[in-house]
Amino acid sequence: MTNAEHREIRLLVAHYRELDSAQRTRVDAHMLTCPECRLALTAYQAQDSLLLRTLPSRAPSPRLAASLRQELARRRQVSPRRRRLSSELAFVAGVALMVVAFIGVIRLQQRMAVTAGTVTPVSTQQTAATGTPPAPIADTPAAPISATPVIVLTPGAPDAPTWPWLVYSLDGNQGSALYTARTDGQPPRLLKQWAKTLAGAPALSPDGHWLAFGQDGLWLLPLNGDAALNLLSMDAVSGQITSIAWAPDSLALAVVVQRPNRTYQVTMVRLQAGLPTNSFGYDQGYPRLLGWGAASDSVYVLLSANAQEDSSGQIQKLTPGQPITTQPYLYEGGPGWRLHAPQLGPRGRSAYYLADSPQGASILVRQDLTSGRQSVALSATLPIQSYVLAPDEDYVIYTLAAAKRAAQVTDVRLLSFATGKPSTLTPLPGAGSQPLTWSPAIPNALDAWVLWDPGASAGADRQMVFLRPSDQVSATISLSTALGSTASSPLHVAGWRTAPPPGALLTDETDFDAVLASLSRAIAQGDGPGLAHWLTGEGWVSCTYGQPCDYGPHTTAEALATLLKALSGTQARVDAQHLPVNPPDWQPPGETTVVVRRQSGAGAADSLHLYLHRRADETWRVVGVLLNIPYYDAPALADVRAAPAAFAGREVVMTGVYLTSAPGDLPADAPRLGQWVLRDDSGASVWVRNASADLTQDLQAGSDVQVFGRLKVEQGWPFLEVRSVQALPTTGS
């Protein structure tokens, strides 16, 4: 692309919200390969968000200009001549500011179709864990909420992510496209497009870092613009992936695979060293993926007779290394009930499904996945058409079939399971609106957002509606119809993010300090895509302390999985205080070693090494890891002297002063157990025994040293047997 074309695209980015469909498609395609323009768009959208929060929600009063003129005329009568010009300029500036503010509000209003309905009684017993609870809804109907051009921010904790981001894909006759959209009405942004239509819906990891999709294998796509990683090859998958589910800890996936002979299998893959997989084959029936259990160790499927029917079957629990356990998918209330719309509760402990009686009534059944016990979560005299559960499983929103055939709206209800009392919400336009998903609670479920599919629209664009249950504010967004998609194209919800997708990394990859700073941020923040950016499968070496190393060959996805598992559940950071010490007689990969310290929730700590290598193009990459290093956690020598047996056999790296004779803290009758003495900051000393004679030949008494060795005990006295001694640089005053 020429500089002139790039400048033209940059100008279009500045007016992104006003572009037509063709212009927006052109800009989106360019931003897939241009991090500079992606960052520019993010900046413009942040500016819009600031306007949204700060500009007034209505135009200034018409009397304001007249009042300003009267005030200016009064001041002219009493002010010196030399101040008239400045007063007039102040008036002109004030009017100009009002005009700009008014135009800004109108333009924001044009960008967002915002509606609000009448608030009806909703009984709630829940208090938010953090932030401000949702405003209580009166026991009597409140006055209608007047429509305003700006959605009012929900009160909550400071910096609460009030506008979550939805990640979704649309299919068309030219492939599939991945988008993200924010609930405040900002235009959807194109993240990725595929030339072929995806066989199944993509899935966003619960931590919001990865999008998993199936296309000639299983892939992980970071949302920062980096290339997708091939997790499982097409041969390893052994068929076509039709559905995907992430484990709650974001460290495992389950996929349903249709094999070439038209039978199915469920495969589980864990993001850890070696990418271990477990598969369960189905020569008969159709396994419908419900999701993972709360502990991320089991997967639940509904085994039905075929792909189109879900009215009968059994719920199966798949756990690697254990027999399959089953529960009947059958309502015990009586014969003739039709079951449909099964799903796993967000907490991973119960299954839910609708049961329709022969007389036309409906109930929502809750089935405990441990005991199999069934209970009625809600009941309705009219058929329930669809439902969605809140993330905390304390609420459900559902729709009812129209009592009159000619109804042009969807009847929407909200039920609190704590009270069992349903409340009527404002009907949604169209007779076929369905709730699709409930966003994460921010700060609580009622202040979160529910995504609705309003059904077929009259226009060419596909639309979706966001509804906030607490005040029933809603926003309508028109989806892009690129890649040949239409208003009826399949919409697949991948998941939610509570922060915008990250921009591309803009780091000088030849500058080691800049690379280390970026790598340190990724480790400290648990940013998997940011970590993956610096990994390479070329020559990757994976080692665990005290065990043989695995030299591969490895893929970048395998390297990433090893580190994700190693860092999960810990507070990790790059440790610049410890001088890296590799085990003696072992040649590490790469040119540079970085120490990473891990602290688990239980308080246990250990370390790992990352090995960085400079490639032929002068860029740095992580090429290996050494896990579970115990020797950086050295005790104080005063503690060792006080209880030698408690530390005997521990491998340590210690720093202290090199002494050639015994100091005063060692009694005269203490046995001489080594060639020299190490004294640390606690003021205590121990004898040191060299594994080879040349370890200390160039050292001078009083030098600061770092040693690698093992604590031992002889004749009741501790000493250090060391295999490595390194002089430390002298610090200046």
XYZ file of C-alpha atoms in Angstrom, residues 19-720:
702
model
C -18.702 5.279 7.078
C -21.008 3.339 4.827
C -20.822 -0.464 4.626
C -18.346 -0.565 1.735
C -15.984 1.964 3.332
C -16.096 0.195 6.689
C -15.318 -3.170 5.084
C -12.301 -1.595 3.350
C -11.046 -0.058 6.614
C -11.596 -3.275 8.595
C -9.620 -5.291 6.081
C -6.746 -2.786 6.271
C -6.664 -2.805 10.085
C -6.125 -6.561 10.141
C -2.545 -5.879 8.995
C -1.943 -2.342 10.305
C -1.437 -1.997 14.089
C -0.976 1.781 13.720
C -4.509 2.256 12.383
C -5.956 -0.158 14.974
C -4.425 1.949 17.735
C -5.749 5.103 16.099
C -9.284 3.688 16.012
C -9.018 2.680 19.672
C -8.009 6.247 20.537
C -10.931 7.742 18.580
C -13.375 5.359 20.294
C -11.956 6.257 23.718
C -12.545 9.919 22.827
C -16.143 9.100 21.905
C -16.564 7.283 25.210
C -15.331 10.361 27.078
C -17.878 12.522 25.236
C -20.548 9.987 26.093
C -19.825 10.364 29.801
C -19.308 14.111 29.953
C -21.591 15.832 27.433
C -25.083 16.869 28.546
C -27.915 14.574 27.609
C -30.070 17.360 26.177
C -29.594 20.578 24.264
C -29.028 23.856 26.164
C -32.083 25.961 26.940
C -32.995 28.454 24.135
C -33.096 31.162 26.796
C -29.421 30.691 27.599
C -28.183 32.719 24.595
C -30.572 35.568 25.390
C -29.419 35.627 29.009
C -25.800 35.756 27.885
C -26.538 38.724 25.601
C -28.274 40.592 28.428
C -25.336 39.947 30.752
C -22.888 41.101 28.079
C -24.879 44.303 27.505
C -24.899 45.024 31.237
C -21.148 44.560 31.505
C -20.527 46.856 28.560
C -22.203 49.699 30.443
C -19.905 49.381 33.482
C -16.652 48.008 31.956
C -13.769 50.094 30.589
C -13.460 50.330 26.813
C -10.294 48.278 26.755
C -12.182 45.226 28.161
C -14.993 45.229 25.611
C -13.117 43.200 23.041
C -12.206 40.464 25.514
C -15.808 40.284 26.775
C -17.139 39.933 23.245
C -14.596 37.233 22.500
C -15.639 35.399 25.674
C -19.261 35.511 24.541
C -18.388 34.209 21.079
C -16.315 31.409 22.615
C -19.177 30.452 24.929
C -21.674 30.266 22.091
C -19.207 28.247 20.004
C -18.741 25.806 22.888
C -22.492 25.354 23.194
C -22.783 24.647 19.485
C -19.974 22.081 19.578
C -21.490 20.357 22.606
C -24.926 20.271 21.009
C -23.563 18.856 17.733
C -21.631 16.213 19.697
C -24.781 15.070 21.484
C -26.767 14.925 18.243
C -24.046 12.887 16.501
C -23.908 10.437 19.408
C -27.667 10.172 19.299
C -27.542 9.278 15.612
C -25.026 6.523 16.364
C -27.107 4.820 19.039
C -30.699 3.717 18.884
C -31.542 3.798 22.592
C -34.889 2.909 24.071
C -36.216 2.541 27.569
C -39.445 1.054 28.791
C -41.689 1.293 31.787
C -40.169 -0.119 34.957
C -42.408 -2.755 36.500
C -42.140 -4.327 39.957
C -39.151 -6.641 40.269
C -38.490 -8.341 43.587
C -34.788 -8.789 44.350
C -33.100 -10.235 47.437
C -29.505 -10.096 46.183
C -26.865 -7.633 47.351
C -23.886 -7.060 45.135
C -20.609 -8.356 46.499
C -18.720 -5.287 45.373
C -19.651 -1.805 44.298
C -23.046 -0.210 44.708
C -26.103 -2.529 44.702
C -28.636 -2.027 41.929
C -31.190 0.626 42.681
C -34.245 -1.062 44.216
C -37.239 -1.205 41.912
C -40.347 0.111 43.574
C -43.168 -2.182 44.685
C -45.533 -0.049 42.617
C -45.114 0.757 38.926
C -42.788 3.695 38.418
C -43.137 6.415 35.837
C -41.855 5.605 32.345
C -38.158 6.283 31.739
C -37.903 8.944 29.087
C -35.647 8.118 26.151
C -32.403 10.100 26.162
C -29.664 10.315 23.543
C -27.043 9.055 26.009
C -27.235 5.880 28.092
C -26.759 6.726 31.775
C -23.844 4.927 33.430
C -24.818 2.413 36.090
C -23.449 3.256 39.565
C -20.771 0.822 40.621
C -17.256 0.397 41.858
C -14.627 2.843 40.562
C -13.362 1.898 37.117
C -15.986 -0.851 36.885
C -16.181 -2.228 33.316
C -19.689 -0.884 32.731
C -19.622 -1.564 28.996
C -18.627 -5.184 28.353
C -17.475 -6.285 24.912
C -19.273 -9.020 23.022
C -17.256 -11.239 20.676
C -19.280 -12.927 17.938
C -19.023 -14.301 14.408
C -21.250 -14.046 11.361
C -21.389 -16.547 8.510
C -21.809 -15.535 4.871
C -21.498 -17.056 1.447
C -17.878 -15.848 1.343
C -16.761 -17.298 4.679
C -17.004 -16.319 8.350
C -16.028 -13.069 10.080
C -15.222 -12.405 13.738
C -16.333 -9.128 15.306
C -16.402 -7.401 18.655
C -19.018 -4.865 19.745
C -19.525 -2.860 22.926
C -22.887 -2.548 24.595
C -22.875 1.264 24.478
C -23.563 1.196 20.758
C -20.084 1.670 19.328
C -19.793 0.248 15.808
C -18.694 -3.403 15.626
C -15.024 -3.949 14.867
C -13.716 -6.684 12.560
C -11.107 -8.890 14.266
C -10.630 -11.797 11.887
C -12.080 -13.234 8.715
C -11.927 -16.719 7.231
C -12.288 -17.583 3.556
C -14.266 -20.716 4.478
C -17.331 -20.817 6.696
C -16.528 -22.297 10.105
C -18.151 -25.663 10.754
C -18.991 -24.722 14.353
C -19.245 -21.653 16.532
C -15.939 -20.249 17.884
C -15.564 -19.992 21.668
C -13.889 -17.281 23.769
C -11.958 -18.449 26.831
C -13.424 -17.380 30.204
C -10.368 -15.187 30.864
C -11.058 -13.389 27.558
C -7.598 -14.059 26.113
C -8.173 -16.713 23.447
C -10.667 -17.536 20.748
C -10.790 -21.246 19.913
C -12.079 -22.250 16.484
C -12.112 -25.375 14.377
C -10.911 -25.338 10.791
C -8.665 -28.154 9.584
C -7.746 -28.763 13.221
C -8.164 -26.833 16.467
C -6.727 -23.313 16.660
C -6.207 -20.612 19.288
C -6.505 -17.018 18.093
C -5.150 -14.172 20.270
C -7.205 -10.996 19.944
C -4.144 -8.717 19.739
C -3.655 -9.226 16.001
C -1.040 -11.986 16.246
C -1.374 -15.128 14.147
C -3.465 -18.074 15.343
C -1.689 -21.042 16.969
C -2.435 -24.579 15.793
C -3.330 -26.477 18.966
C -4.262 -29.792 17.319
C -3.564 -30.741 13.719
C -6.241 -32.038 11.362
C -4.837 -35.567 11.745
C -4.913 -35.279 15.543
C -8.536 -34.115 15.507
C -9.580 -36.946 13.134
C -12.600 -35.163 11.729
C -14.547 -31.902 11.649
C -15.085 -29.909 14.851
C -18.768 -29.007 15.305
C -18.782 -27.436 18.781
C -16.279 -26.165 21.380
C -16.433 -25.503 25.134
C -13.784 -24.000 27.427
C -13.141 -25.193 30.965
C -13.798 -22.546 33.664
C -10.057 -22.227 34.379
C -9.278 -21.501 30.672
C -6.732 -24.345 30.674
C -8.675 -27.039 28.828
C -11.101 -27.397 25.922
C -13.666 -29.957 24.883
C -14.727 -30.406 21.265
C -17.311 -32.522 19.488
C -15.811 -34.042 16.343
C -17.761 -35.549 13.471
C -15.607 -38.346 12.112
C -15.377 -39.212 8.388
C -17.736 -42.194 8.862
C -20.447 -39.806 10.235
C -19.990 -40.995 13.821
C -18.851 -38.704 16.652
C -16.290 -38.341 19.379
C -15.751 -35.909 22.254
C -12.111 -34.885 22.704
C -10.675 -33.053 25.709
C -7.310 -31.288 25.394
C -5.429 -29.672 28.264
C -3.132 -26.685 27.935
C -0.103 -28.183 29.620
C 3.162 -29.785 28.579
C 2.595 -32.228 25.743
C -1.025 -31.098 25.139
C -2.529 -34.360 26.500
C -5.861 -35.398 24.977
C -8.635 -37.799 25.987
C -11.299 -38.940 23.528
C -14.678 -40.651 24.010
C -16.131 -42.299 20.905
C -19.814 -42.523 19.950
C -20.666 -45.012 17.213
C -24.371 -44.314 17.763
C -26.241 -41.192 18.796
C -25.352 -37.521 18.783
C -23.382 -36.070 21.729
C -24.502 -32.486 22.400
C -21.825 -30.576 24.328
C -23.309 -28.995 27.480
C -20.075 -27.780 29.100
C -17.520 -28.374 31.833
C -18.103 -29.052 35.488
C -17.174 -26.464 38.087
C -13.825 -28.138 38.890
C -12.671 -28.146 35.224
C -12.071 -31.911 35.392
C -15.214 -33.301 33.732
C -17.357 -32.605 30.673
C -21.125 -33.056 30.423
C -22.858 -34.072 27.192
C -26.454 -34.812 26.270
C -26.563 -37.975 24.175
C -29.559 -37.741 21.824
C -30.861 -39.990 19.098
C -29.848 -37.556 16.349
C -28.536 -34.066 15.727
C -31.935 -32.382 15.364
C -33.814 -33.857 18.322
C -33.146 -33.085 21.993
C -36.402 -34.308 23.559
C -34.946 -37.549 24.928
C -31.643 -39.162 25.796
C -29.247 -39.180 28.730
C -26.863 -36.754 30.398
C -23.349 -38.188 30.536
C -20.375 -37.141 32.635
C -17.013 -37.696 30.923
C -13.955 -37.772 33.195
C -10.545 -38.893 31.895
C -9.479 -42.213 33.408
C -12.934 -42.970 34.859
C -16.035 -44.791 33.571
C -18.792 -42.686 31.975
C -21.624 -41.947 34.416
C -25.158 -41.233 33.185
C -28.395 -39.627 34.342
C -31.759 -39.882 32.566
C -32.833 -36.850 30.564
C -36.477 -37.369 31.423
C -38.906 -35.228 33.400
C -40.385 -37.239 36.250
C -43.597 -35.178 36.482
C -45.578 -37.386 34.133
C -45.779 -38.918 30.648
C -46.084 -36.946 27.433
C -43.884 -33.989 28.360
C -41.703 -32.619 25.543
C -38.191 -31.652 26.610
C -36.084 -29.049 24.804
C -33.481 -26.259 25.210
C -31.048 -28.093 27.526
C -28.072 -26.182 28.902
C -25.537 -26.370 31.703
C -25.925 -23.836 34.486
C -23.129 -21.214 34.644
C -21.889 -22.677 37.932
C -21.382 -26.085 36.319
C -23.366 -28.025 38.945
C -26.887 -28.278 37.445
C -28.486 -28.896 34.083
C -31.560 -26.908 32.993
C -34.139 -27.693 30.319
C -37.695 -26.827 29.363
C -40.545 -29.322 29.684
C -43.862 -28.671 27.876
C -46.979 -30.453 29.097
C -49.559 -31.925 26.702
C -51.919 -29.120 27.833
C -49.494 -26.348 26.716
C -47.979 -25.265 30.046
C -44.203 -25.103 30.512
C -41.755 -25.550 33.344
C -38.011 -24.993 33.638
C -36.456 -28.104 35.189
C -33.296 -27.909 37.296
C -31.453 -31.241 37.565
C -28.603 -31.665 40.044
C -25.659 -33.285 38.262
C -24.403 -35.045 41.386
C -27.575 -36.570 42.807
C -29.815 -36.459 39.732
C -32.541 -34.803 41.805
C -35.000 -32.676 39.803
C -36.773 -29.510 40.888
C -39.043 -26.974 39.185
C -37.142 -23.704 38.751
C -40.144 -21.880 37.254
C -43.540 -22.679 35.766
C -45.810 -20.857 33.325
C -49.301 -21.453 31.999
C -48.154 -20.462 28.480
C -45.348 -22.224 26.591
C -41.889 -20.859 27.422
C -40.131 -20.177 24.139
C -36.589 -19.354 25.314
C -34.600 -18.481 28.433
C -31.184 -17.328 29.622
C -29.629 -17.738 33.069
C -27.736 -15.034 34.965
C -24.018 -15.756 35.551
C -24.688 -16.268 39.273
C -27.710 -18.517 38.537
C -29.864 -16.360 40.825
C -32.075 -15.034 38.013
C -33.560 -16.180 34.744
C -35.042 -14.128 31.895
C -37.490 -15.967 29.655
C -40.018 -15.344 26.893
C -43.553 -16.644 26.541
C -45.504 -17.643 23.473
C -47.923 -14.948 22.349
C -51.463 -15.395 23.623
C -52.693 -13.899 20.343
C -51.398 -15.084 17.006
C -51.136 -11.540 15.663
C -48.902 -10.244 18.455
C -45.979 -8.147 17.183
C -43.997 -8.073 20.434
C -42.216 -10.613 22.636
C -43.473 -11.071 26.190
C -40.411 -10.935 28.509
C -40.294 -12.029 32.167
C -37.651 -11.890 34.910
C -37.644 -14.377 37.781
C -35.592 -14.296 40.976
C -35.096 -17.880 42.149
C -34.859 -16.600 45.738
C -38.468 -15.339 45.719
C -40.006 -17.436 42.949
C -42.017 -14.417 41.786
C -41.838 -13.495 38.089
C -41.955 -9.861 36.981
C -42.963 -8.498 33.605
C -40.366 -6.503 31.679
C -40.999 -4.183 28.765
C -41.969 -6.250 25.689
C -39.414 -6.333 22.895
C -40.405 -5.482 19.317
C -41.046 -8.467 17.079
C -42.706 -11.756 17.911
C -39.552 -13.868 17.700
C -37.017 -12.160 19.985
C -34.820 -14.606 21.921
C -32.251 -14.041 24.691
C -28.854 -15.415 23.706
C -26.444 -14.716 26.557
C -26.054 -12.764 29.804
C -22.882 -10.717 30.242
C -20.628 -11.039 33.319
C -22.034 -9.393 36.446
C -20.725 -5.803 36.580
C -21.075 -5.228 39.478
C -24.120 -7.511 39.760
C -26.331 -9.542 37.466
C -29.163 -7.011 37.186
C -26.769 -4.259 36.099
C -25.209 -6.534 33.483
C -26.467 -6.860 29.900
C -28.550 -9.484 28.147
C -28.030 -9.983 24.423
C -31.152 -10.535 22.339
C -31.668 -11.742 18.816
C -34.721 -9.813 17.577
C -35.258 -12.231 14.714
C -35.555 -11.339 11.058
C -35.396 -7.589 10.432
C -37.008 -5.644 7.634
C -33.719 -4.051 6.529
C -30.651 -5.604 4.982
C -28.543 -5.470 8.159
C -28.571 -8.071 10.886
C -29.405 -6.514 14.277
C -28.993 -7.390 17.919
C -30.320 -5.743 21.076
C -28.625 -5.249 24.448
C -30.976 -4.999 27.458
C -30.036 -4.061 31.039
C -32.543 -5.666 33.460
C -32.128 -3.173 36.337
C -33.582 -0.177 34.461
C -34.561 -1.832 31.130
C -32.390 0.492 29.096
C -31.665 -1.082 25.721
C -29.428 -0.384 22.741
C -29.737 -1.715 19.197
C -26.662 -2.396 17.054
C -26.656 -3.143 13.340
C -24.183 -5.850 12.435
C -21.948 -5.690 9.396
C -23.115 -7.628 6.348
C -19.638 -8.135 4.890
C -18.533 -11.382 3.242
C -21.913 -11.882 1.671
C -23.832 -12.178 4.962
C -27.455 -11.077 5.159
C -30.024 -10.199 7.799
C -30.694 -13.928 8.269
C -27.050 -15.076 8.390
C -26.140 -17.355 11.326
C -24.894 -15.431 14.382
C -22.554 -17.245 16.791
C -21.844 -15.703 20.200
C -18.269 -16.533 21.208
C -18.231 -14.866 24.640
C -17.732 -11.635 26.593
C -14.763 -9.486 27.548
C -14.822 -6.937 30.358
C -12.066 -4.961 28.630
C -11.487 -4.024 24.994
C -9.443 -6.460 22.903
C -5.762 -5.578 23.266
C -3.907 -3.756 20.545
C -0.869 -5.082 18.755
C 2.416 -5.122 20.648
C 4.548 -2.166 19.553
C 7.912 -3.181 20.989
C 11.344 -3.010 19.410
C 11.984 -6.744 19.281
C 15.734 -6.200 18.836
C 15.989 -4.252 22.128
C 16.464 -6.782 24.939
C 15.364 -4.371 27.690
C 12.143 -3.552 25.808
C 11.471 -7.247 25.171
C 12.080 -8.104 28.837
C 9.733 -5.297 29.956
C 6.976 -6.591 27.646
C 7.543 -10.172 28.768
C 7.481 -9.100 32.428
C 4.120 -7.334 31.955
C 2.612 -10.380 30.245
C 3.737 -12.684 33.086
C 2.586 -10.341 35.867
C -0.815 -9.743 34.238
C -1.408 -13.355 33.197
C -1.648 -12.192 29.582
C -1.457 -15.410 27.573
C -1.418 -13.762 24.102
C 1.208 -11.273 25.277
C 3.335 -14.208 26.458
C 2.740 -16.214 23.276
C 4.065 -13.335 21.179
C 7.591 -13.984 22.508
C 7.567 -17.771 22.176
C 8.844 -19.925 19.355
C 8.603 -23.632 18.747
C 11.902 -23.609 16.838
C 14.395 -25.410 19.068
C 12.122 -25.183 22.114
C 13.465 -27.086 25.129
C 11.149 -27.963 28.018
C 12.823 -29.063 31.271
C 11.699 -29.815 34.800
C 14.346 -29.625 37.517
C 15.792 -33.010 38.388
C 14.289 -34.721 35.317
C 15.502 -35.288 31.739
C 14.700 -32.457 29.308
C 12.296 -32.751 26.381
C 14.018 -31.427 23.261
C 11.032 -31.867 20.961
C 10.388 -31.032 18.236
C 7.679 -28.750 19.617
C 5.166 -26.290 18.244
C 4.661 -22.783 19.585
C 1.266 -23.915 20.907
C 2.965 -26.657 22.937
C 5.468 -24.157 24.341
C 2.613 -21.830 25.286
C 0.608 -24.623 26.915
C 3.613 -25.573 29.054
C 3.971 -22.015 30.379
C 0.227 -21.397 30.844
C -0.016 -24.469 33.055
C 3.151 -23.526 34.955
C 1.928 -19.983 35.683
C -1.745 -20.724 36.378
C -2.973 -20.268 39.926
C 0.151 -18.351 40.964
C 1.356 -14.799 41.292
C 4.339 -14.730 38.977
C 6.901 -12.020 38.294
C 10.289 -11.629 36.691
C 12.834 -11.438 39.530
C 15.624 -8.991 38.790
C 17.102 -9.342 42.307
C 18.356 -12.887 41.881
C 21.330 -13.486 39.636
C 20.275 -16.464 37.449
C 22.117 -19.649 38.404
C 21.755 -22.631 36.072
C 22.501 -26.091 37.404
C 26.186 -26.917 36.954
C 27.227 -29.213 34.096
C 24.130 -28.287 32.081
C 24.137 -26.199 28.948
C 21.021 -23.988 28.823
C 19.429 -23.085 25.488
C 19.625 -19.478 24.359
C 21.933 -16.658 25.284
C 20.243 -15.172 28.355
C 18.514 -16.590 31.436
C 15.626 -14.843 33.216
C 14.405 -15.861 36.686
C 10.641 -15.954 37.251
C 9.344 -16.317 40.815
C 6.026 -18.044 41.507
C 3.905 -17.674 44.645
C 0.885 -19.950 44.998
C -2.260 -19.157 46.927
C -1.157 -21.567 49.661
C 2.024 -19.553 50.206
C 4.446 -22.008 48.588
C 7.082 -20.423 46.338
C 9.465 -21.678 43.706
C 11.122 -20.429 40.543
C 11.516 -21.147 36.864
C 13.968 -20.065 34.197
C 13.064 -18.642 30.800
C 15.787 -18.823 28.179
C 15.921 -16.105 25.525
C 17.812 -16.334 22.258
C 18.614 -13.689 19.633
C 17.633 -14.924 16.184
C 19.350 -14.231 12.876
C 17.174 -11.151 12.317
C 18.336 -9.764 15.723
C 14.907 -10.235 17.336
C 14.610 -11.976 20.721
C 12.445 -15.010 21.465
C 11.929 -17.358 24.424
C 13.283 -20.763 23.369
C 13.072 -22.843 26.543
C 12.030 -23.203 30.168
C 13.314 -24.930 33.318
C 10.456 -25.546 35.768
C 10.157 -26.204 39.513
C 13.525 -24.814 40.590
C 13.760 -25.105 44.395
C 17.150 -23.602 45.150
C 16.387 -19.870 45.183
C 14.504 -20.189 48.492
C 17.541 -20.246 50.783
C 17.198 -20.036 54.580
C 19.245 -17.616 56.681
C 22.397 -19.212 58.026
C 21.376 -18.209 61.550
C 18.325 -20.490 61.187
C 20.487 -23.263 59.727
C 22.893 -23.020 62.673
C 19.964 -23.156 65.126
C 18.342 -26.276 63.624
C 20.769 -28.041 61.236
C 18.699 -31.219 60.820
C 15.681 -29.251 59.545
C 17.639 -28.047 56.512
C 19.851 -31.043 55.793
C 19.727 -32.095 52.144
C 18.193 -28.850 50.854
C 19.641 -27.515 47.607
C 20.194 -23.755 47.778
C 21.641 -20.718 46.084
C 23.069 -18.397 48.754
C 24.898 -15.090 48.811
C 27.360 -13.887 51.390
C 30.986 -12.970 52.112
C 33.906 -15.257 51.232
C 36.201 -15.756 54.250
C 39.406 -17.800 54.420
C 39.421 -18.243 58.196
C 36.784 -18.980 60.803
C 35.104 -15.839 62.205
C 34.245 -15.358 65.838
C 30.729 -16.782 65.610
C 32.190 -20.274 64.971
C 33.430 -21.748 68.294
C 37.021 -22.903 68.493
C 35.917 -26.492 69.092
C 33.721 -26.529 65.955
C 35.011 -29.091 63.445
C 36.611 -27.735 60.269
C 34.242 -29.116 57.618
C 35.427 -27.231 54.524
C 38.070 -25.117 52.824
C 36.508 -21.712 53.515
C 33.659 -19.950 55.317
C 30.481 -18.214 54.046
C 28.856 -15.525 56.212
C 25.473 -14.123 55.181
C 23.428 -11.065 56.189
C 22.148 -12.785 59.350
C 25.714 -12.608 60.727
C 26.037 -16.401 60.970
C 28.716 -18.480 59.243
C 29.166 -22.074 58.013
C 32.052 -23.991 56.567
C 31.990 -24.523 52.803
C 33.356 -27.595 51.043
C 34.229 -27.222 47.328
C 33.240 -29.966 44.919
C 36.411 -29.128 42.941
C 39.567 -27.354 44.060
C 39.518 -24.558 41.462
C 36.156 -23.023 42.464
C 37.676 -20.286 44.643
C 41.238 -19.956 43.372
C 40.749 -16.402 42.044
C 38.743 -15.037 44.986
C 40.014 -12.622 47.603
C 38.970 -12.676 51.256
C 36.002 -10.381 51.877
C 34.535 -10.780 48.361
C 30.769 -11.019 47.893
C 29.859 -14.359 46.315
C 26.886 -16.392 45.186
C 27.130 -20.154 45.659
C 25.150 -23.148 44.409
C 25.154 -26.247 46.586
C 23.516 -28.450 49.187
C 23.260 -28.079 52.960
C 24.618 -31.066 54.886
C 25.325 -32.032 58.483
C 28.368 -33.766 59.995
C 29.175 -34.234 63.683
C 26.074 -32.197 64.484
C 27.338 -29.146 62.560
C 25.972 -27.789 59.267
C 28.121 -27.060 56.240
C 27.655 -26.298 52.524
